[in-house]
PDB file of C-alpha atoms in Angstrom:
ATOM      1  CA  MET A  30      18.282  12.058 -29.073  1.00  0.00           C
ATOM      2  CA  PHE A  31      15.870  10.617 -26.527  1.00  0.00           C
ATOM      3  CA  ASN A  32      15.531   6.808 -26.562  1.00  0.00           C
ATOM      4  CA  LEU A  33      12.542   5.049 -24.850  1.00  0.00           C
ATOM      5  CA  SER A  34      14.976   2.679 -23.175  1.00  0.00           C
ATOM      6  CA  HIS A  35      16.110   5.535 -21.050  1.00  0.00           C
ATOM      7  CA  LEU A  36      12.619   5.945 -19.558  1.00  0.00           C
ATOM      8  CA  HIS A  37      12.897   3.199 -17.052  1.00  0.00           C
ATOM      9  CA  PRO A  38      16.131   4.458 -15.529  1.00  0.00           C
ATOM     10  CA  MET A  39      14.760   7.976 -15.395  1.00  0.00           C
ATOM     11  CA  LEU A  40      11.654   6.856 -13.471  1.00  0.00           C
ATOM     12  CA  VAL A  41      13.052   4.367 -11.031  1.00  0.00           C
ATOM     13  CA  HIS A  42      14.093   6.879  -8.423  1.00  0.00           C
ATOM     14  CA  PHE A  43      10.625   8.385  -7.989  1.00  0.00           C
ATOM     15  CA  PRO A  44       8.885   5.407  -6.348  1.00  0.00           C
ATOM     16  CA  ILE A  45      11.848   4.613  -4.117  1.00  0.00           C
ATOM     17  CA  ALA A  46      12.086   8.115  -2.746  1.00  0.00           C
ATOM     18  CA  LEU A  47       8.247   8.697  -2.528  1.00  0.00           C
ATOM     19  CA  ILE A  48       7.498   5.461  -0.681  1.00  0.00           C
ATOM     20  CA  VAL A  49      10.459   5.457   1.675  1.00  0.00           C
ATOM     21  CA  VAL A  50      10.107   9.073   2.548  1.00  0.00           C
ATOM     22  CA  GLY A  51       6.339   8.794   2.791  1.00  0.00           C
ATOM     23  CA  PHE A  52       6.722   5.910   5.311  1.00  0.00           C
ATOM     24  CA  ILE A  53       9.196   7.962   7.369  1.00  0.00           C
ATOM     25  CA  VAL A  54       6.812  10.936   7.443  1.00  0.00           C
ATOM     26  CA  ASP A  55       3.917   8.756   8.236  1.00  0.00           C
ATOM     27  CA  SER A  56       5.886   7.183  11.077  1.00  0.00           C
ATOM     28  CA  LEU A  57       6.361  10.648  12.614  1.00  0.00           C
ATOM     29  CA  GLN A  58       2.697  10.822  13.583  1.00  0.00           C
ATOM     30  CA  TYR A  59       3.363   8.063  16.110  1.00  0.00           C
ATOM     31  CA  PHE A  60       6.035  10.272  17.829  1.00  0.00           C
ATOM     32  CA  ILE A  61       4.406  13.726  17.423  1.00  0.00           C
ATOM     33  CA  LYS A  62       0.862  12.976  18.037  1.00  0.00           C
ATOM     34  CA  LYS A  63      -0.507  16.539  17.955  1.00  0.00           C
ATOM     35  CA  GLU A  64       0.447  17.214  14.416  1.00  0.00           C
ATOM     36  CA  PRO A  65      -1.882  15.622  11.939  1.00  0.00           C
ATOM     37  CA  CYS A  66      -0.170  16.925   8.814  1.00  0.00           C
ATOM     38  CA  PHE A  67       2.376  13.994   8.914  1.00  0.00           C
ATOM     39  CA  SER A  68      -0.345  11.465   8.275  1.00  0.00           C
ATOM     40  CA  LYS A  69      -1.770  13.580   5.467  1.00  0.00           C
ATOM     41  CA  MET A  70       1.745  13.928   3.900  1.00  0.00           C
ATOM     42  CA  GLY A  71       2.349  10.254   4.188  1.00  0.00           C
ATOM     43  CA  PHE A  72      -1.003   9.560   2.406  1.00  0.00           C
ATOM     44  CA  TYR A  73      -0.083  11.898  -0.473  1.00  0.00           C
ATOM     45  CA  PHE A  74       3.418  10.416  -0.742  1.00  0.00           C
ATOM     46  CA  LEU A  75       1.721   6.998  -0.875  1.00  0.00           C
ATOM     47  CA  LEU A  76      -0.688   7.976  -3.680  1.00  0.00           C
ATOM     48  CA  ILE A  77       1.936   9.677  -5.816  1.00  0.00           C
ATOM     49  CA  GLY A  78       4.415   6.852  -5.121  1.00  0.00           C
ATOM     50  CA  THR A  79       1.933   4.274  -6.160  1.00  0.00           C
ATOM     51  CA  LEU A  80       1.364   6.059  -9.466  1.00  0.00           C
ATOM     52  CA  ALA A  81       5.134   6.349  -9.968  1.00  0.00           C
ATOM     53  CA  ALA A  82       5.583   2.699  -9.157  1.00  0.00           C
ATOM     54  CA  VAL A  83       3.055   1.561 -11.711  1.00  0.00           C
ATOM     55  CA  LEU A  84       4.465   3.825 -14.356  1.00  0.00           C
ATOM     56  CA  THR A  85       8.013   2.593 -13.563  1.00  0.00           C
ATOM     57  CA  LEU A  86       6.932  -1.098 -13.711  1.00  0.00           C
ATOM     58  CA  LEU A  87       5.281  -0.516 -17.072  1.00  0.00           C
ATOM     59  CA  SER A  88       8.334   1.245 -18.423  1.00  0.00           C
ATOM     60  CA  GLY A  89      10.473  -1.699 -17.281  1.00  0.00           C
ATOM     61  CA  ILE A  90       8.163  -4.172 -18.965  1.00  0.00           C
ATOM     62  CA  PHE A  91       7.905  -2.444 -22.266  1.00  0.00           C
ATOM     63  CA  PHE A  92      11.206  -0.511 -22.671  1.00  0.00           C
ATOM     64  CA  THR A  93      13.996  -2.606 -21.220  1.00  0.00           C
ATOM     65  CA  SER A  94      15.983  -5.345 -23.087  1.00  0.00           C
ATOM     66  CA  ASP A  95      16.047  -9.043 -22.209  1.00  0.00           C
ATOM     67  CA  MET A  96      19.061 -10.505 -20.355  1.00  0.00           C
ATOM     68  CA  SER A  97      20.572 -13.961 -20.193  1.00  0.00           C
ATOM     69  CA  GLY A  98      22.778 -15.912 -17.789  1.00  0.00           C
ATOM     70  CA  GLU A  99      23.364 -14.615 -14.234  1.00  0.00           C
ATOM     71  CA  ALA A 100      21.906 -11.270 -15.083  1.00  0.00           C
ATOM     72  CA  GLU A 101      18.602 -12.871 -15.989  1.00  0.00           C
ATOM     73  CA  LYS A 102      18.397 -14.509 -12.453  1.00  0.00           C
ATOM     74  CA  VAL A 103      18.955 -11.076 -10.927  1.00  0.00           C
ATOM     75  CA  MET A 104      16.356  -9.599 -13.392  1.00  0.00           C
ATOM     76  CA  GLU A 105      13.782 -12.197 -12.312  1.00  0.00           C
ATOM     77  CA  SER A 106      14.326 -11.188  -8.668  1.00  0.00           C
ATOM     78  CA  HIS A 107      14.014  -7.587  -9.591  1.00  0.00           C
ATOM     79  CA  GLU A 108      10.731  -8.169 -11.446  1.00  0.00           C
ATOM     80  CA  LEU A 109       9.376 -10.271  -8.632  1.00  0.00           C
ATOM     81  CA  PHE A 110       9.871  -7.593  -6.043  1.00  0.00           C
ATOM     82  CA  ALA A 111       8.681  -4.933  -8.477  1.00  0.00           C
ATOM     83  CA  TRP A 112       5.326  -6.698  -9.053  1.00  0.00           C
ATOM     84  CA  THR A 113       5.039  -7.425  -5.221  1.00  0.00           C
ATOM     85  CA  THR A 114       5.726  -3.763  -4.506  1.00  0.00           C
ATOM     86  CA  VAL A 115       3.189  -2.541  -7.053  1.00  0.00           C
ATOM     87  CA  ILE A 116       0.420  -4.969  -5.974  1.00  0.00           C
ATOM     88  CA  LEU A 117       1.054  -4.139  -2.217  1.00  0.00           C
ATOM     89  CA  LEU A 118       0.908  -0.442  -3.050  1.00  0.00           C
ATOM     90  CA  ILE A 119      -2.308  -0.601  -5.048  1.00  0.00           C
ATOM     91  CA  ILE A 120      -4.038  -2.631  -2.186  1.00  0.00           C
ATOM     92  CA  LEU A 121      -2.441  -0.176   0.460  1.00  0.00           C
ATOM     93  CA  SER A 122      -3.536   2.931  -1.519  1.00  0.00           C
ATOM     94  CA  ALA A 123      -7.163   1.527  -1.755  1.00  0.00           C
ATOM     95  CA  LEU A 124      -7.290   0.725   1.915  1.00  0.00           C
ATOM     96  CA  ARG A 125      -5.793   4.022   2.924  1.00  0.00           C
ATOM     97  CA  THR A 126      -8.133   6.025   0.670  1.00  0.00           C
ATOM     98  CA  TYR A 127     -11.057   4.243   2.082  1.00  0.00           C
ATOM     99  CA  ALA A 128     -10.039   4.772   5.680  1.00  0.00           C
ATOM    100  CA  THR A 129      -9.220   8.435   4.928  1.00  0.00           C
ATOM    101  CA  PHE A 130     -12.439   9.395   3.179  1.00  0.00           C
ATOM    102  CA  LYS A 131     -14.732   7.371   5.319  1.00  0.00           C
ATOM    103  CA  ASN A 132     -13.014   8.583   8.516  1.00  0.00           C
ATOM    104  CA  VAL A 133     -12.450   5.107   9.828  1.00  0.00           C
ATOM    105  CA  GLU A 134     -11.266   5.122  13.379  1.00  0.00           C
ATOM    106  CA  ASN A 135     -10.577   1.349  13.460  1.00  0.00           C
ATOM    107  CA  LYS A 136      -7.148   0.971  15.344  1.00  0.00           C
ATOM    108  CA  LEU A 137      -6.542  -2.470  13.834  1.00  0.00           C
ATOM    109  CA  LEU A 138      -7.087  -1.289  10.276  1.00  0.00           C
ATOM    110  CA  LYS A 139      -4.780   1.679  10.896  1.00  0.00           C
ATOM    111  CA  GLN A 140      -2.108  -0.679  12.266  1.00  0.00           C
ATOM    112  CA  LEU A 141      -2.445  -2.875   9.223  1.00  0.00           C
ATOM    113  CA  ILE A 142      -2.093   0.013   6.964  1.00  0.00           C
ATOM    114  CA  PHE A 143       0.951   1.168   8.724  1.00  0.00           C
ATOM    115  CA  ILE A 144       2.576  -2.348   8.567  1.00  0.00           C
ATOM    116  CA  MET A 145       1.778  -2.653   4.959  1.00  0.00           C
ATOM    117  CA  TYR A 146       3.341   0.804   4.287  1.00  0.00           C
ATOM    118  CA  GLY A 147       6.556  -0.373   6.013  1.00  0.00           C
ATOM    119  CA  LEU A 148       6.386  -3.617   3.954  1.00  0.00           C
ATOM    120  CA  ALA A 149       6.045  -1.586   0.719  1.00  0.00           C
ATOM    121  CA  ALA A 150       9.095   0.619   1.755  1.00  0.00           C
ATOM    122  CA  ILE A 151      11.104  -2.542   2.195  1.00  0.00           C
ATOM    123  CA  CYS A 152       9.926  -4.112  -0.981  1.00  0.00           C
ATOM    124  CA  VAL A 153      10.685  -1.020  -3.106  1.00  0.00           C
ATOM    125  CA  SER A 154      14.087  -0.859  -1.485  1.00  0.00           C
ATOM    126  CA  ILE A 155      14.855  -4.535  -2.267  1.00  0.00           C
ATOM    127  CA  THR A 156      13.623  -3.852  -5.888  1.00  0.00           C
ATOM    128  CA  GLY A 157      16.011  -0.987  -6.091  1.00  0.00           C
ATOM    129  CA  TYR A 158      18.888  -3.081  -4.756  1.00  0.00           C
ATOM    130  CA  PHE A 159      18.363  -5.665  -7.475  1.00  0.00           C
ATOM    131  CA  GLY A 160      17.990  -2.996 -10.060  1.00  0.00           C
ATOM    132  CA  GLY A 161      21.105  -1.268  -8.985  1.00  0.00           C
ATOM    133  CA  SER A 162      22.981  -4.663  -9.076  1.00  0.00           C
ATOM    134  CA  LEU A 163      21.872  -5.161 -12.627  1.00  0.00           C
ATOM    135  CA  VAL A 164      23.235  -1.814 -13.637  1.00  0.00           C
ATOM    136  CA  TYR A 165      26.481  -1.890 -11.705  1.00  0.00           C
ATOM    137  CA  ASN A 166      27.321  -5.603 -11.923  1.00  0.00           C
ATOM    138  CA  TYR A 167      26.058  -6.669 -15.377  1.00  0.00           C
ATOM    139  CA  MET A 168      25.524  -3.596 -17.667  1.00  0.00           C
ATOM    140  CA  MET A 169      28.166  -1.083 -16.851  1.00  0.00           C
ATOM    141  CA  PRO A 170      31.749  -1.416 -18.273  1.00  0.00           C
ATOM    142  CA  LEU A 171      34.340  -1.344 -15.598  1.00  0.00           C
TER     143      LEU A 171
END
């Protein structure tokens, strides 16, 4: 039978994959300048990844159990980076959407967006690391 506590583990892989792959695809535009589809692909990965990150954060808040001891400290780090990732992604998605639909050609804004995308990819990776640590070091029987 399906249990709601399984929802968070089922969703966690989507934001990690979408944001990291989206950043890599977006990075390709700097190496292959004549191909505009990489930037569009990176934009769509960002939007879908942001939605996935929000849903994953909410599933973690509402459907995971509390922990104590050393696992609680790791969980706090995991939650901190999860919130940081989601807030960064929401701001980044808003900036990127504005720049895309208003055809903003400001080089400084584009660089800021690219740096923020890289930071989001790093944050989601760190969040995944702490989440994996919780699963493999504290919840899985050896």
